[in-house]
XYZ file of C-alpha atoms in Angstrom:
567
model
C -10.915 -148.393 113.216
C -13.197 -151.141 114.447
C -16.811 -150.191 114.968
C -17.512 -152.841 117.562
C -15.244 -151.423 120.201
C -16.504 -149.976 123.418
C -15.684 -146.486 122.180
C -18.202 -146.840 119.330
C -21.064 -148.191 121.436
C -24.139 -146.002 121.834
C -26.858 -146.346 124.445
C -30.474 -146.638 123.277
C -33.674 -148.524 123.986
C -33.691 -152.319 124.301
C -33.126 -154.274 121.073
C -36.120 -156.589 121.454
C -35.105 -159.026 118.702
C -35.495 -162.635 119.894
C -35.952 -161.323 123.407
C -32.632 -159.474 123.381
C -32.505 -156.855 126.112
C -29.277 -155.225 125.050
C -29.252 -151.431 125.066
C -25.835 -150.913 123.484
C -25.489 -150.511 119.722
C -22.820 -149.869 117.146
C -22.965 -148.816 113.473
C -21.200 -150.495 110.596
C -21.534 -149.923 106.831
C -24.510 -147.672 107.415
C -26.388 -150.289 109.413
C -27.135 -150.418 113.106
C -26.446 -153.566 115.264
C -26.873 -154.353 118.909
C -23.942 -155.673 120.910
C -25.152 -159.237 120.230
C -25.166 -158.691 116.454
C -28.892 -158.237 115.845
C -29.461 -155.893 112.877
C -32.049 -153.221 113.541
C -34.540 -153.383 110.666
C -35.770 -150.162 109.132
C -32.938 -148.140 110.610
C -30.230 -147.010 108.204
C -27.842 -144.182 108.599
C -26.527 -142.107 105.748
C -22.783 -142.383 105.100
C -20.738 -139.724 103.435
C -17.848 -141.378 101.610
C -16.085 -138.083 101.029
C -15.213 -137.502 104.686
C -14.271 -141.133 105.340
C -16.906 -141.791 107.954
C -16.478 -138.566 109.892
C -20.182 -137.827 109.532
C -21.404 -141.407 109.590
C -24.603 -141.879 111.552
C -25.894 -138.302 111.206
C -29.470 -137.668 110.151
C -30.240 -134.931 107.676
C -33.625 -133.363 107.050
C -34.817 -131.578 103.970
C -35.702 -128.012 104.874
C -39.059 -126.757 103.676
C -39.098 -123.664 101.537
C -40.368 -120.633 103.390
C -43.760 -119.562 102.094
C -45.050 -116.017 102.242
C -48.123 -115.661 104.423
C -51.175 -114.558 102.480
C -53.734 -112.432 104.353
C -57.337 -113.634 104.260
C -58.587 -110.011 104.347
C -58.979 -108.382 100.952
C -57.393 -105.054 100.129
C -57.638 -102.588 97.284
C -60.081 -103.188 94.455
C -60.891 -106.716 95.684
C -62.105 -105.290 98.997
C -64.189 -102.642 97.203
C -65.826 -105.230 94.961
C -66.653 -107.428 97.942
C -68.043 -104.442 99.844
C -70.277 -103.467 96.928
C -71.516 -107.039 96.659
C -72.354 -107.038 100.372
C -74.051 -103.653 100.030
C -76.040 -104.903 97.056
C -77.206 -107.915 99.058
C -78.507 -105.660 101.847
C -80.226 -103.423 99.286
C -81.938 -106.455 97.752
C -83.107 -107.648 101.168
C -84.610 -104.214 101.849
C -86.514 -104.304 98.546
C -87.624 -107.855 99.277
C -89.021 -106.806 102.672
C -90.834 -103.822 101.170
C -92.474 -106.044 98.574
C -93.305 -109.152 100.621
C -93.758 -107.642 104.111
C -94.943 -104.080 103.514
C -96.899 -104.955 100.373
C -95.413 -102.565 97.781
C -95.511 -103.488 94.063
C -92.916 -105.927 92.745
C -91.792 -103.332 90.164
C -89.948 -101.550 92.968
C -87.109 -104.091 92.848
C -86.436 -103.443 89.168
C -86.446 -99.656 89.610
C -84.047 -99.771 92.557
C -81.827 -102.196 90.630
C -81.568 -99.733 87.740
C -80.727 -96.876 90.113
C -78.009 -98.991 91.711
C -76.600 -99.947 88.295
C -76.247 -96.267 87.429
C -74.369 -95.676 90.649
C -72.002 -98.538 89.881
C -71.105 -96.967 86.540
C -69.466 -94.034 88.309
C -67.697 -96.351 90.735
C -66.227 -98.545 87.991
C -63.182 -96.358 87.335
C -62.560 -95.978 91.052
C -62.540 -99.748 91.508
C -59.964 -100.195 88.743
C -57.632 -97.410 89.898
C -57.982 -97.712 93.649
C -55.183 -98.520 96.090
C -55.235 -99.780 99.645
C -55.330 -96.326 101.217
C -57.729 -94.253 99.120
C -61.076 -95.614 100.272
C -63.438 -92.777 101.149
C -67.018 -93.107 102.300
C -69.573 -90.426 101.585
C -70.364 -90.134 105.279
C -66.803 -89.124 106.153
C -66.223 -85.378 106.680
C -64.297 -83.422 104.118
C -61.018 -81.755 104.818
C -61.047 -78.186 106.037
C -59.751 -76.741 102.785
C -62.159 -78.745 100.689
C -65.064 -77.782 102.907
C -64.241 -74.097 102.420
C -63.934 -74.477 98.680
C -67.333 -76.096 98.214
C -70.729 -74.697 99.019
C -72.890 -76.839 101.263
C -75.568 -77.184 98.620
C -73.045 -78.531 96.088
C -71.500 -81.315 98.138
C -73.649 -83.856 96.310
C -71.518 -83.436 93.171
C -68.701 -85.594 94.532
C -70.981 -88.349 95.794
C -70.510 -90.422 92.669
C -66.821 -91.034 93.384
C -67.331 -92.039 97.011
C -68.353 -95.356 98.433
C -72.058 -95.612 99.309
C -73.051 -95.835 102.957
C -75.935 -97.689 104.541
C -78.266 -94.680 104.747
C -78.195 -94.361 100.977
C -79.846 -97.755 100.552
C -82.960 -96.339 102.221
C -82.688 -93.282 99.986
C -82.582 -95.479 96.877
C -85.716 -97.298 98.035
C -87.509 -93.994 98.614
C -86.515 -92.647 95.186
C -87.803 -95.888 93.694
C -91.222 -95.256 95.263
C -91.171 -91.682 93.924
C -90.477 -92.935 90.390
C -93.416 -95.328 90.726
C -95.510 -92.499 92.259
C -96.419 -94.589 95.277
C -97.964 -92.845 98.335
C -94.917 -93.590 100.494
C -93.470 -90.810 102.624
C -90.049 -90.338 104.157
C -91.713 -90.962 107.495
C -92.790 -94.425 106.338
C -89.227 -95.334 105.307
C -87.906 -94.017 108.610
C -90.434 -95.989 110.696
C -89.884 -99.213 108.733
C -86.137 -98.978 109.319
C -86.531 -97.905 112.972
C -88.913 -100.760 113.811
C -86.868 -103.253 111.780
C -89.671 -103.958 109.338
C -86.928 -103.728 106.711
C -83.259 -104.657 107.313
C -81.240 -101.701 108.578
C -80.247 -102.065 112.244
C -76.934 -103.952 112.166
C -77.456 -104.829 108.521
C -74.011 -106.445 108.496
C -75.528 -109.517 110.163
C -77.350 -110.296 106.904
C -74.035 -110.636 105.043
C -72.764 -114.256 104.856
C -69.919 -115.095 107.213
C -67.578 -116.110 104.398
C -67.869 -112.572 102.974
C -67.500 -110.813 106.319
C -64.256 -112.643 107.097
C -62.617 -111.109 104.019
C -63.874 -107.532 104.479
C -61.581 -104.961 106.129
C -62.699 -103.382 109.394
C -63.643 -100.042 107.825
C -66.019 -101.759 105.412
C -67.634 -103.804 108.156
C -68.161 -100.638 110.170
C -69.793 -98.943 107.173
C -72.382 -101.748 107.031
C -73.026 -101.627 110.770
C -75.150 -99.252 112.857
C -74.077 -98.366 116.356
C -76.554 -95.487 116.697
C -80.226 -95.211 115.684
C -81.193 -93.611 112.391
C -81.770 -89.861 112.708
C -84.746 -88.387 110.780
C -82.849 -85.429 109.324
C -79.998 -87.711 108.245
C -82.422 -89.609 106.031
C -83.839 -86.339 104.656
C -80.387 -85.049 103.705
C -79.506 -88.392 102.124
C -82.634 -88.342 99.957
C -82.017 -84.716 99.030
C -78.412 -85.413 97.971
C -79.366 -88.526 96.020
C -82.078 -86.713 94.059
C -79.588 -83.981 93.128
C -76.956 -86.632 92.339
C -79.105 -88.543 89.833
C -80.413 -85.350 88.267
C -76.909 -83.948 87.763
C -75.037 -87.067 86.609
C -77.737 -88.901 84.647
C -80.242 -86.135 83.774
C -83.083 -88.011 85.461
C -86.242 -85.935 85.779
C -88.328 -87.255 88.627
C -92.113 -87.185 88.287
C -94.155 -84.885 90.522
C -95.029 -86.085 93.978
C -98.286 -88.033 94.307
C -99.772 -85.043 96.085
C -103.394 -86.141 96.288
C -102.806 -89.497 97.977
C -100.061 -88.234 100.252
C -102.063 -85.187 101.348
C -105.072 -87.364 102.118
C -102.810 -89.673 104.114
C -101.402 -86.748 106.122
C -104.860 -85.424 106.911
C -106.090 -88.850 108.019
C -103.048 -89.628 110.163
C -103.150 -86.202 111.818
C -106.920 -86.434 112.455
C -107.755 -83.245 110.556
C -111.010 -82.313 108.781
C -111.175 -83.092 105.084
C -111.895 -79.422 104.320
C -108.168 -78.811 104.669
C -107.590 -80.921 101.536
C -108.903 -78.319 99.039
C -107.533 -75.492 101.201
C -103.977 -76.855 100.982
C -104.220 -77.437 97.233
C -105.621 -73.919 96.820
C -102.548 -72.390 98.474
C -100.211 -74.525 96.366
C -101.985 -73.333 93.224
C -101.559 -69.686 94.206
C -97.846 -70.229 94.775
C -97.475 -72.324 91.577
C -95.693 -75.134 93.405
C -94.984 -78.066 91.012
C -94.001 -80.587 93.759
C -91.036 -81.831 91.739
C -87.571 -82.743 92.983
C -85.071 -79.885 93.417
C -82.845 -78.965 90.520
C -79.045 -78.733 90.765
C -77.403 -75.343 90.520
C -79.882 -73.631 92.790
C -79.703 -72.763 96.427
C -81.089 -75.715 98.344
C -83.437 -74.986 101.230
C -85.199 -77.040 103.885
C -88.426 -76.860 101.866
C -86.770 -77.838 98.565
C -87.951 -81.439 98.825
C -91.539 -81.691 97.534
C -92.761 -83.769 100.467
C -91.537 -81.235 103.034
C -93.102 -78.497 100.959
C -96.427 -80.348 101.001
C -96.490 -80.839 104.775
C -95.506 -77.178 105.225
C -98.443 -76.092 103.086
C -100.742 -78.254 105.209
C -99.407 -76.622 108.386
C -100.016 -73.163 106.903
C -103.568 -74.179 105.926
C -104.224 -75.432 109.468
C -102.944 -72.186 110.967
C -105.129 -70.176 108.605
C -108.394 -72.095 108.978
C -108.027 -73.551 112.485
C -105.712 -71.303 114.561
C -104.342 -72.482 117.896
C -105.199 -69.341 119.883
C -108.914 -70.212 120.530
C -109.987 -66.644 119.668
C -113.524 -66.125 118.443
C -113.724 -65.848 114.658
C -116.830 -65.559 112.492
C -117.751 -67.450 109.349
C -119.684 -65.825 106.506
C -122.294 -68.519 105.849
C -123.188 -72.129 106.528
C -121.536 -73.122 103.256
C -118.181 -71.750 104.363
C -115.420 -74.356 104.610
C -114.470 -72.900 107.982
C -117.881 -73.208 109.586
C -116.496 -75.835 111.981
C -113.495 -75.264 114.247
C -111.146 -77.824 115.758
C -111.111 -78.174 119.524
C -107.355 -78.432 119.991
C -107.584 -79.629 123.580
C -109.617 -82.617 122.401
C -107.201 -83.126 119.511
C -104.193 -83.320 121.843
C -106.032 -85.684 124.188
C -107.140 -87.926 121.306
C -103.573 -88.059 120.014
C -102.289 -89.092 123.426
C -105.067 -91.644 124.031
C -104.589 -93.487 120.729
C -100.861 -93.998 121.008
C -99.852 -97.668 121.210
C -100.240 -98.907 124.789
C -97.014 -100.640 125.733
C -98.394 -102.303 128.890
C -95.054 -102.951 130.548
C -93.389 -103.655 127.202
C -90.612 -102.064 125.197
C -91.554 -100.066 122.133
C -90.393 -101.844 119.019
C -87.305 -100.110 117.667
C -86.386 -98.413 120.949
C -84.023 -101.203 122.050
C -80.990 -99.615 120.406
C -81.486 -96.500 122.564
C -81.372 -98.419 125.855
C -78.682 -97.251 128.287
C -77.266 -98.717 131.485
C -79.593 -96.535 133.554
C -82.623 -97.801 131.593
C -81.670 -101.416 132.259
C -81.707 -100.830 136.017
C -85.330 -99.609 135.779
C -86.651 -102.397 133.537
C -89.164 -104.987 134.646
C -88.689 -108.697 134.065
C -90.782 -108.652 130.904
C -88.870 -105.707 129.483
C -85.550 -107.388 130.244
C -86.684 -110.519 128.422
C -87.685 -108.443 125.404
C -84.411 -106.548 125.414
C -82.325 -109.722 125.691
C -84.371 -111.358 122.915
C -83.606 -108.378 120.691
C -79.926 -108.409 121.643
C -79.619 -112.123 120.940
C -81.376 -111.727 117.609
C -79.274 -108.723 116.584
C -75.767 -109.306 117.927
C -75.302 -113.033 118.610
C -74.627 -115.638 115.936
C -74.685 -118.894 117.905
C -73.911 -121.117 114.931
C -70.835 -119.047 114.104
C -69.685 -119.093 117.738
C -69.668 -122.898 117.770
C -68.087 -123.385 114.367
C -65.407 -120.715 114.583
C -61.876 -122.092 114.510
C -60.114 -121.545 117.786
C -63.372 -120.576 119.465
C -64.422 -121.382 122.997
C -64.965 -125.051 123.917
C -68.511 -126.307 123.736
C -68.454 -127.161 127.458
C -67.756 -123.509 128.247
C -70.445 -122.256 125.865
C -72.988 -124.594 127.457
C -72.401 -122.867 130.774
C -73.845 -119.648 129.304
C -76.787 -120.762 127.155
C -78.710 -118.335 124.965
C -82.468 -118.066 124.940
C -84.899 -117.744 127.821
C -84.135 -119.826 130.875
C -87.795 -120.676 131.516
C -88.084 -122.276 128.073
C -90.678 -119.815 126.771
C -90.419 -118.413 123.260
C -90.674 -114.688 122.451
C -93.790 -113.439 120.704
C -93.246 -113.104 116.984
C -93.811 -109.645 115.511
C -96.699 -109.484 113.030
C -96.499 -106.490 110.689
C -100.025 -106.960 109.339
C -101.471 -107.010 112.851
C -99.494 -103.930 113.904
C -100.617 -102.051 110.779
C -104.249 -102.947 111.445
C -103.954 -101.624 115.003
C -102.444 -98.361 113.754
C -105.262 -97.943 111.239
C -107.843 -98.602 113.941
C -106.208 -96.036 116.235
C -106.206 -93.463 113.420
C -109.926 -94.002 112.820
C -110.678 -93.722 116.541
C -108.627 -90.536 116.787
C -110.325 -89.013 113.753
C -113.825 -89.854 115.038
C -113.028 -88.271 118.408
C -111.746 -85.052 116.847
C -114.591 -84.761 114.333
C -117.160 -85.272 117.076
C -115.723 -82.433 119.147
C -115.612 -79.763 116.415
C -117.615 -76.651 117.280
C -119.803 -74.483 115.057
C -118.559 -70.953 114.456
C -120.748 -67.887 114.653
C -122.013 -66.620 111.320
C -121.933 -62.978 110.292
C -122.403 -62.064 106.675
C -120.605 -59.264 104.901
C -123.657 -57.026 104.914
C -124.090 -57.381 108.648
C -120.411 -56.854 109.208
C -120.427 -53.651 107.152
C -123.219 -52.196 109.313
C -121.398 -53.051 112.532
C -119.140 -50.329 113.855
C -116.583 -52.780 115.235
C -114.504 -54.871 112.811
C -115.406 -58.551 112.581
C -112.609 -61.044 113.149
C -112.673 -63.512 110.278
C -111.013 -66.874 109.837
C -107.423 -66.277 108.743
C -106.935 -63.067 110.691
C -104.247 -62.658 113.347
C -102.108 -65.290 111.689
C -99.348 -66.307 114.067
C -95.824 -67.011 112.777
C -93.339 -69.195 114.633
C -89.840 -68.475 113.371
C -87.988 -70.643 115.879
C -88.746 -73.688 117.976
C -88.517 -71.498 121.082
C -91.555 -69.546 119.847
C -93.656 -72.703 120.333
C -92.816 -72.975 124.029
C -95.804 -70.866 125.163
C -98.239 -72.470 122.710
C -98.675 -76.100 123.735
C -101.328 -76.880 121.119
C -99.211 -75.456 118.296
C -96.148 -77.341 119.500
C -98.083 -80.616 119.756
C -99.324 -80.222 116.185
C -95.883 -79.295 114.842
C -94.347 -82.319 116.548
C -97.013 -84.653 115.156
C -96.607 -83.219 111.639
C -92.809 -83.530 111.728
C -93.052 -87.142 112.955
C -95.475 -87.932 110.119
C -92.895 -87.103 107.435
C -89.864 -88.198 109.475
C -88.034 -84.887 109.985
C -86.893 -82.908 112.999
C -89.090 -80.255 114.574
C -86.523 -77.558 113.773
C -86.593 -78.510 110.088
C -90.374 -78.264 109.882
C -90.421 -74.864 111.607
C -87.843 -73.564 109.125
C -89.696 -75.024 106.128
C -93.004 -73.461 107.229
C -91.301 -70.072 107.592
C -89.945 -70.391 104.054
C -93.421 -71.163 102.687
C -94.829 -68.188 104.607
C -92.199 -65.980 102.996
C -93.424 -67.125 99.594
C -96.956 -66.207 100.643
C -95.796 -62.768 101.711
C -94.075 -62.238 98.361
C -97.205 -63.433 96.537
C -99.397 -61.144 98.623
C -97.154 -58.127 97.969
C -97.263 -58.840 94.229
C -101.090 -59.026 94.400
C -101.298 -55.729 96.263
C -98.988 -54.102 93.739
C -101.125 -55.370 90.861
C -104.265 -54.066 92.562
C -102.784 -50.629 93.156
C -101.418 -50.366 89.628
C -104.727 -51.414 88.180
C -106.667 -48.879 90.188
C -108.347 -51.478 92.387
C -108.574 -50.114 95.897
C -109.816 -53.348 97.467
C -107.267 -56.108 96.850
C -107.891 -59.636 97.997
C -105.561 -59.595 100.992
C -104.710 -56.653 103.173
C -102.811 -55.895 106.335
C -99.850 -58.249 106.043
C -97.046 -57.388 108.422
C -94.038 -59.178 107.027
C -91.792 -58.261 109.931
C -94.282 -58.420 112.785
C -95.128 -61.246 115.138
C -98.659 -61.514 113.793
C -99.505 -61.923 110.132
C -103.054 -60.699 109.564
C -104.736 -61.947 106.401
C -108.219 -60.675 105.609
C -110.115 -62.381 102.799
C -112.407 -60.215 100.711
C -113.158 -62.908 98.120
C -116.301 -65.060 97.624
C -117.905 -66.585 100.692
C -117.075 -70.192 99.798
C -113.435 -69.430 98.955
C -110.676 -70.083 101.499
C -107.901 -67.591 102.098
C -105.626 -66.365 99.311
C -108.459 -66.372 96.767
C -108.442 -64.365 93.553
C -111.657 -62.598 94.504
């Protein structure tokens, strides 16, 4: 068969050789020619000699081998290791902020590092034996059967086999300060995290982008915060961690730095310094060691030493400076209770020395903003809120560099930052701390200047008087529930201020104070029993009504002794 017949011609583009405009071509011996005989260079067809030209002119392509798609998101033990590395980075940043911004000693980083290394030892076996479906975080609820099988106070035992959550990083930092015996309270940790003095709100933004892209969604959510930190959540985390390290590693924590912390509480709450020895006196009578709770015992709200300390201070205030404004007599001018607090002035001083926002948002309150709040904001408040939102949620560099992201022309239509070109005011922690210290001094001076002198009536004069003399410490009022504070505005204001100082809920403080009062009742009953058995008809304390609304405590000890003295 001839290949230059009309039947073998094929139409194509113009030849172009030597100006040839022919568009008809034929193939011969694997080469391609135009109708005028011009050979097309670089074009060669493959000829199969086995089928005698039946497939001549066909093009064949080598098929690529199918490759299995590999996911960029880690699973199993690789995901756990990456999560722990991200968590460790956030923990280091928190320690760095506490050292370089807050001003705590540099030894804190080493202590927290050792605590974290101990935690990793228990997680090592889990990392090696884990699968893609068995990741459990310690914040996740237990199953119904497991919850029934375990007591609430023993849930900390399984913490070592669960993945740490973000709250526990703050707990590790607090335990580090306890080991160093620093005067840092749970309230300080809570306020630093709430006001973003240390990284906590949306801590996932501090993780490098290359690490976040490989983390599964559940791990990213564990490093994120969509709700503000709750005070009691931090308390429970610290409580569980202290039990965890005591049980698994036999760590015995040193006693709380009672003297510095108690002085700090008294100064921040604008109370007279006479309550310092009074609080320590009560703790001595109850033999309170102010050490961390031990495993194997029933855990209570007052088990943490810091909550126990603030509860003792509340009891001392209620004994020496009651909220009922009833007339009570001192024994002499040397009595510690010769001066009484004017609680109306105290409440007013507390309100007057709060930070004045002046049409500004309180730092740390931005995460609580709702749609209704936005509609009521002023222009300045909106600018502050948008500055916070841009700083917390928007990564402009990542938005421009992300593959498949929006075009730059579209992004330029919605620029970030303030439209007027102004820059937001930078937050200065040192300046804010100085203002808080100045407000505390002003509040304390106002309260001390308003204290009133009590009437004096000695024991001899009181014994000659036919009517009983009401002493300081009598008609002690107990508040068993938060509802009991509703009709006592001064007592409620003080309870709220005390609970905010240590970073716990009002309900928790009320319960802890009741538990301390129960210890006092037990101590008082033991003292009465000893006095009766020994033939002493005049014990130190008389007239305690354990089940009544009022708890009357009459001191028959030396004149300079506060309540609960040995006599």
